[in-house]
Short mmCIF file of C-alpha atoms in Angstrom, two decimals:
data_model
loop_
_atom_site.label_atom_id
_atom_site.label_comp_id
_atom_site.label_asym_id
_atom_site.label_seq_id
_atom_site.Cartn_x
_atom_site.Cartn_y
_atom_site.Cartn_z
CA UNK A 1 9.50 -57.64 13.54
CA UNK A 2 12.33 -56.46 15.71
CA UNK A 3 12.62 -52.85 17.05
CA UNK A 4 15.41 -51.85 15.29
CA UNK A 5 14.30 -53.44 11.87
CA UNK A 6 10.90 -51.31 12.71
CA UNK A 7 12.89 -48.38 13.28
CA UNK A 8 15.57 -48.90 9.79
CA UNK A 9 12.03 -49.02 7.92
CA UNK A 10 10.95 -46.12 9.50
CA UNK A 11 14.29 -44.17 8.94
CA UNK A 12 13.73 -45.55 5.08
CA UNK A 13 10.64 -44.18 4.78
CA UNK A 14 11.08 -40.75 6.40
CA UNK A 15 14.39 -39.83 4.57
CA UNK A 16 14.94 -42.63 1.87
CA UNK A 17 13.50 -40.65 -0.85
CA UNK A 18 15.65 -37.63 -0.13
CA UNK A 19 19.04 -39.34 0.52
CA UNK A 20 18.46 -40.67 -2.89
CA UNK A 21 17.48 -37.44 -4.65
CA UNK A 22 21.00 -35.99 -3.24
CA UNK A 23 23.30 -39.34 -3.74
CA UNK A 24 21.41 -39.05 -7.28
CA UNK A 25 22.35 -35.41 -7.86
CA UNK A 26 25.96 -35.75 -6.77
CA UNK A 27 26.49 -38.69 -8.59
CA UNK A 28 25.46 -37.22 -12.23
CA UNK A 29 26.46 -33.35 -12.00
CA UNK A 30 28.65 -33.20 -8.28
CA UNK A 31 29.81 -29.59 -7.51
CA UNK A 32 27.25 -28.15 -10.38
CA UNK A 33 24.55 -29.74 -8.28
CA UNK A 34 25.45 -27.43 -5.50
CA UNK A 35 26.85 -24.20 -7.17
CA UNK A 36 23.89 -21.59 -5.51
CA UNK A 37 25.20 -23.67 -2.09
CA UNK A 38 29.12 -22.98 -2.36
CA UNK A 39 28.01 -19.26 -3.41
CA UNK A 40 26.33 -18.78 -0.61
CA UNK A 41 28.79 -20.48 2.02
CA UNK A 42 31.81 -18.59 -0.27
CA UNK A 43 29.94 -15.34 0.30
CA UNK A 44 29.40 -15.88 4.08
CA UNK A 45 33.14 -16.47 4.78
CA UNK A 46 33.83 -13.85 3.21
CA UNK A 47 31.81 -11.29 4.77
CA UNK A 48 32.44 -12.39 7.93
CA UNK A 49 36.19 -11.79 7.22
CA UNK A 50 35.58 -8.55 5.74
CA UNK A 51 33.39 -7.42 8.87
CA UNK A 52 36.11 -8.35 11.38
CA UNK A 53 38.52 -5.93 9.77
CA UNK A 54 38.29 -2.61 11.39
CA UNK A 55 38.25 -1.09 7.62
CA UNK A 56 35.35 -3.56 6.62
CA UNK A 57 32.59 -3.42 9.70
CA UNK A 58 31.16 0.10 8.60
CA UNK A 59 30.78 -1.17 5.13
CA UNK A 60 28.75 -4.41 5.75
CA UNK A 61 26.73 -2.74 8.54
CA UNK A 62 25.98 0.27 5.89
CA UNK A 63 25.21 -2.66 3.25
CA UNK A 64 23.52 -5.65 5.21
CA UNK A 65 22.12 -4.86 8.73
CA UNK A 66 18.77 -4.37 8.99
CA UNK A 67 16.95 -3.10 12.21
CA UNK A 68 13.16 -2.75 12.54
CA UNK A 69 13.88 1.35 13.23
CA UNK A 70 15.52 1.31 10.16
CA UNK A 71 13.19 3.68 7.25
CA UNK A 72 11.40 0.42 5.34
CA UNK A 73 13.02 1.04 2.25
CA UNK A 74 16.39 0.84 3.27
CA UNK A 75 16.15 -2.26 5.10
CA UNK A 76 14.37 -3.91 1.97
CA UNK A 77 17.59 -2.86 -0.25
CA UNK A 78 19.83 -4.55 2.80
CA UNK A 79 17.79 -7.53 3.17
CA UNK A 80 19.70 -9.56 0.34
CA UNK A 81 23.02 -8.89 1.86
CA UNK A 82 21.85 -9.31 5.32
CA UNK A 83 20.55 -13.10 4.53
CA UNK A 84 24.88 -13.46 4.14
CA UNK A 85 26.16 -11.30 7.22
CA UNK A 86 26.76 -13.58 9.99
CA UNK A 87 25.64 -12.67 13.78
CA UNK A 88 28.73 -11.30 15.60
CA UNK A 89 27.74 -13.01 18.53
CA UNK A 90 27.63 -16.72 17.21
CA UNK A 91 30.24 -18.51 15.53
CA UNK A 92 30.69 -17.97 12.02
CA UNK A 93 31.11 -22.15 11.54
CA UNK A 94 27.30 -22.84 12.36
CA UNK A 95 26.04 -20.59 9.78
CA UNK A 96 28.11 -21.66 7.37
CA UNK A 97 27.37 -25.46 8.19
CA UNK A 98 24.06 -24.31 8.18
CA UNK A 99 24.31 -22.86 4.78
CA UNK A 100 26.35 -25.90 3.47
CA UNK A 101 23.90 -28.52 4.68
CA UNK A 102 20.27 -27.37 4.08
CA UNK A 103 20.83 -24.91 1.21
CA UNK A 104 23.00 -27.97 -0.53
CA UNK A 105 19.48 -30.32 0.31
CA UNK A 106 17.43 -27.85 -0.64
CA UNK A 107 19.21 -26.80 -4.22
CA UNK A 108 19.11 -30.40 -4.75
CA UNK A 109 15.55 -31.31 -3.79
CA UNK A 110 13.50 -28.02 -4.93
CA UNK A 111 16.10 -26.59 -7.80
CA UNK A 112 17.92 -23.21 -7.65
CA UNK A 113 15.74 -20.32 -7.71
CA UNK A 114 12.77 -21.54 -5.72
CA UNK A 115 15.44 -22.41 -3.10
CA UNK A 116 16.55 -18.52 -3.38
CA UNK A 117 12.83 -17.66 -3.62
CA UNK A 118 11.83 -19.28 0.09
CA UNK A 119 15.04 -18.48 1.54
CA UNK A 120 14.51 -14.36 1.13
CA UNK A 121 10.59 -14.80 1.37
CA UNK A 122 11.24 -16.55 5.28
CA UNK A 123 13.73 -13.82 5.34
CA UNK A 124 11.82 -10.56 4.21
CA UNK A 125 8.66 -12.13 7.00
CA UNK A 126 11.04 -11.94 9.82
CA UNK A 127 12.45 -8.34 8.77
CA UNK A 128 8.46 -7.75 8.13
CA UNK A 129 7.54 -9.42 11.65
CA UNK A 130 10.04 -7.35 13.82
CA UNK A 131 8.27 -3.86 12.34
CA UNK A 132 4.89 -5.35 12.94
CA UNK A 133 5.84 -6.70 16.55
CA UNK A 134 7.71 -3.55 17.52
CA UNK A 135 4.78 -1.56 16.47
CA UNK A 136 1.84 -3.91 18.15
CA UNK A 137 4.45 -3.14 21.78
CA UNK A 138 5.11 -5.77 24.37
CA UNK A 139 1.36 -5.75 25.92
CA UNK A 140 -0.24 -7.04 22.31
CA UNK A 141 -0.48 -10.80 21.13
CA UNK A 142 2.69 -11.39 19.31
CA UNK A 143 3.92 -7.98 20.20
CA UNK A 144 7.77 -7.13 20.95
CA UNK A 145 9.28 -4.36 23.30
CA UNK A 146 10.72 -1.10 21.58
CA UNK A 147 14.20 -1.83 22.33
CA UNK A 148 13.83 -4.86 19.86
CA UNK A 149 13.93 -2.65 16.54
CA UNK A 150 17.48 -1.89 17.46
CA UNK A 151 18.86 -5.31 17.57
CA UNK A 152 20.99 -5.86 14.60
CA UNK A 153 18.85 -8.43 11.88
CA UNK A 154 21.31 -10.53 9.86
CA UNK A 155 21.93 -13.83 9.33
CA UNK A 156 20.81 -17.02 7.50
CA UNK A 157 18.78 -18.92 10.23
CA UNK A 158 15.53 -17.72 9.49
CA UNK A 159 16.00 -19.36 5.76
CA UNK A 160 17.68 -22.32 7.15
CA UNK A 161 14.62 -22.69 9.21
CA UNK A 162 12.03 -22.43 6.38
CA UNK A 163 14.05 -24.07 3.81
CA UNK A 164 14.38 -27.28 5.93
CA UNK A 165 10.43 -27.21 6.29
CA UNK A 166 9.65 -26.73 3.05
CA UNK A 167 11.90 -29.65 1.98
CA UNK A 168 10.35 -32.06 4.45
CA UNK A 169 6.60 -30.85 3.18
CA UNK A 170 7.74 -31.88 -0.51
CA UNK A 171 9.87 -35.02 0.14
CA UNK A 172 7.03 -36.07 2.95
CA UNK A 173 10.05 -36.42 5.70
CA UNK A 174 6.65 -35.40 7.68
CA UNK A 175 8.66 -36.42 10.98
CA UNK A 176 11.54 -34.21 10.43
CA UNK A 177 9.47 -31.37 9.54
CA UNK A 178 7.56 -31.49 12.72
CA UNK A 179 10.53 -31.55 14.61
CA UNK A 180 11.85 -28.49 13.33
CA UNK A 181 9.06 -26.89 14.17
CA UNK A 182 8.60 -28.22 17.88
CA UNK A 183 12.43 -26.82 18.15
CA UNK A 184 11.56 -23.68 16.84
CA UNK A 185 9.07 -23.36 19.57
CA UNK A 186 10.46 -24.63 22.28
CA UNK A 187 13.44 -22.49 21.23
CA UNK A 188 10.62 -19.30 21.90
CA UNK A 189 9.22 -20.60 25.07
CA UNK A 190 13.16 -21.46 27.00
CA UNK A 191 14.45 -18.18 25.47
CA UNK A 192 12.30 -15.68 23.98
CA UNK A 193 13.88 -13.04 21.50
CA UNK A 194 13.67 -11.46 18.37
CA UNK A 195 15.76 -14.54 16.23
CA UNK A 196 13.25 -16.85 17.95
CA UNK A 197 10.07 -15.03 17.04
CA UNK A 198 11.59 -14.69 13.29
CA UNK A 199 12.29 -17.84 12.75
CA UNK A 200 8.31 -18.86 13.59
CA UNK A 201 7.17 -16.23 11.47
CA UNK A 202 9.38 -17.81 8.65
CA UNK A 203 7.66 -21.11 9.31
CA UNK A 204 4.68 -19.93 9.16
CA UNK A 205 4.79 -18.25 5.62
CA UNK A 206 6.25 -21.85 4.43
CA UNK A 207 3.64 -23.42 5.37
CA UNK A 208 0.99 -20.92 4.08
CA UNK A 209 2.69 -21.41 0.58
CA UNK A 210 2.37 -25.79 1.42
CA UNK A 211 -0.76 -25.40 2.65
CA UNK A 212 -1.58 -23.32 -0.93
CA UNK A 213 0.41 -25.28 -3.11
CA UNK A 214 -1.64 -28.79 -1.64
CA UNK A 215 -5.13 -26.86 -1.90
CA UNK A 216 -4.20 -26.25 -5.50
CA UNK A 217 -2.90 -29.36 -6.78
CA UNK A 218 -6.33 -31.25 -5.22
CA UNK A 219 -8.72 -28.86 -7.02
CA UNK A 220 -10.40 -30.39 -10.28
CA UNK A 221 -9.69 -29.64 -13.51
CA UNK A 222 -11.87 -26.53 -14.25
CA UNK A 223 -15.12 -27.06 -16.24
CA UNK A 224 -16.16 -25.88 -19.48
CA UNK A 225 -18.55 -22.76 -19.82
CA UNK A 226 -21.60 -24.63 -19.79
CA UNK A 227 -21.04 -26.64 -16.76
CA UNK A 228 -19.03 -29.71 -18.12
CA UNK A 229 -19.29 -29.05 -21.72
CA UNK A 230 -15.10 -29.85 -21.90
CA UNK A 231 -15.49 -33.40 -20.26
CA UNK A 232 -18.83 -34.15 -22.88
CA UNK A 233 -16.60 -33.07 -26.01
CA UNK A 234 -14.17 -35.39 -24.66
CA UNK A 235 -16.09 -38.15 -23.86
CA UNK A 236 -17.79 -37.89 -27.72
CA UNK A 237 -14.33 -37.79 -29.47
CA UNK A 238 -13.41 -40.71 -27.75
CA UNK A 239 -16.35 -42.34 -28.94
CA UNK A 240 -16.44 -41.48 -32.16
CA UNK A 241 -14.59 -44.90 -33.86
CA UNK A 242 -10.93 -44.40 -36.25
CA UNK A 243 -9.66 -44.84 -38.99
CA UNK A 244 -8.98 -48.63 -38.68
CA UNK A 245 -11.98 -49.21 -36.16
CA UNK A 246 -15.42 -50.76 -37.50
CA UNK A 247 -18.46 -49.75 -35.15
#
């Protein structure tokens, strides 16, 4: 076999199924198949408009930012809105490509809510991370310097991150998925900052929940109360011969 026909199969195999789940979903519902998606992106654009106005910044930073000094219950009440507010400092087109591409994959591949569900659960662990690391202090293990609970927390990436690894885990694109992760790092170790650190400690809750979800689905059906009493009954009804059966 060739190296490029080795390397098409390989390509098949790590993203057929998934191509074919989205070419599927387009096909038989288009735009409805992506309506949490163009929400999302919609609401991004506009936000980022409506903070670039000098009438709208106050507003989305009273609404959406969230900072690790911030009292806990008022960045939990931001942290929807915040998932939308794009980083001043990066350009507004990545997050919404962002957006478009892996929350479109992800609508597609895991449905509507649970993609809602992991994208503000990676979110809420990298608000809940910066507190933790800001209170741990620069000399701990996974600790982060004081001046970190000032930077301003918003953006998508973090569920970008975790979205695209939870999709790989359930579509087996096993390859991808590792290489999001090896980014991630390697994004840490070249430049190390708060977004960095967030977006690992979104990983890792997505692939506590895998790691749950596989541990779950391999355990064996649960036994009756006397040890096995379920899988006897069963066993005897299918013995017992009927209506049109002679012993």
């Amino acid at each position: 076999m060739s190296r490029r026909a080795a390397l098409r199969r390989a390509a098949v195999r790590e993203w057929g199924p998934l191509a074919a789940a989205v070419r599927t979903a387009l096909a038989e519902r288009g735009a409805r198949a992506l309506a949490l998606t163009l929400t999302a992106t919609a609401l991004t654009a506009l936000v980022q408009l409506v903070q670039n106005q000098s009438w709208g910044y106050g507003p989305v930073r009273a609404l959406g930012a969230v900072r690790a000094e911030d009292p806990f219950w008022s960045a939990l009440l931001r942290t929807p809105l915040s998932l939308f507010v794009p980083a001043l400092d990066l350009p507004v087109w990545g997050a919404l490509a962002q957006i478009l591409l892996v929350f479109g994959v992800a609508e597609i591949c895991l449905g509507r809510w649970r993609t809602l569900a992991v994208a503000y659960a990676a979110t809420l662990a990298g608000t809940l991370y910066a507190r933790i690391g800001v209170a741990l202090g620069p000399e701990a293990f996974l600790g982060l310097p004081a001046s970190d609970a000032r930077v301003v927390d918003t953006g998508p990436s973090a569920a970008v991150v975790a979205l695209a690894v939870y999709v790989c885990h359930q579509r087996r694109a096993r390859f991808t998925g590792a290489l999001v992760v090896v980014a991630m790092v390697v994004e840490v170790l070249v430049k190390d900052n708060l977004a960095g650190r967030e977006h690992l400690a979104a990983i890792a809750v997505v692939l506590a929940v895998c790691g749950v979800r596989e541990w779950l689905g391999r355990r064996p059906p649960h036994p009756g109360p006397d040890g096995g009493g379920q899988l006897r009954a069963s066993a005897r009804a299918a013995a017992v011969p009927g209506p049109g059966r002679r012993r």
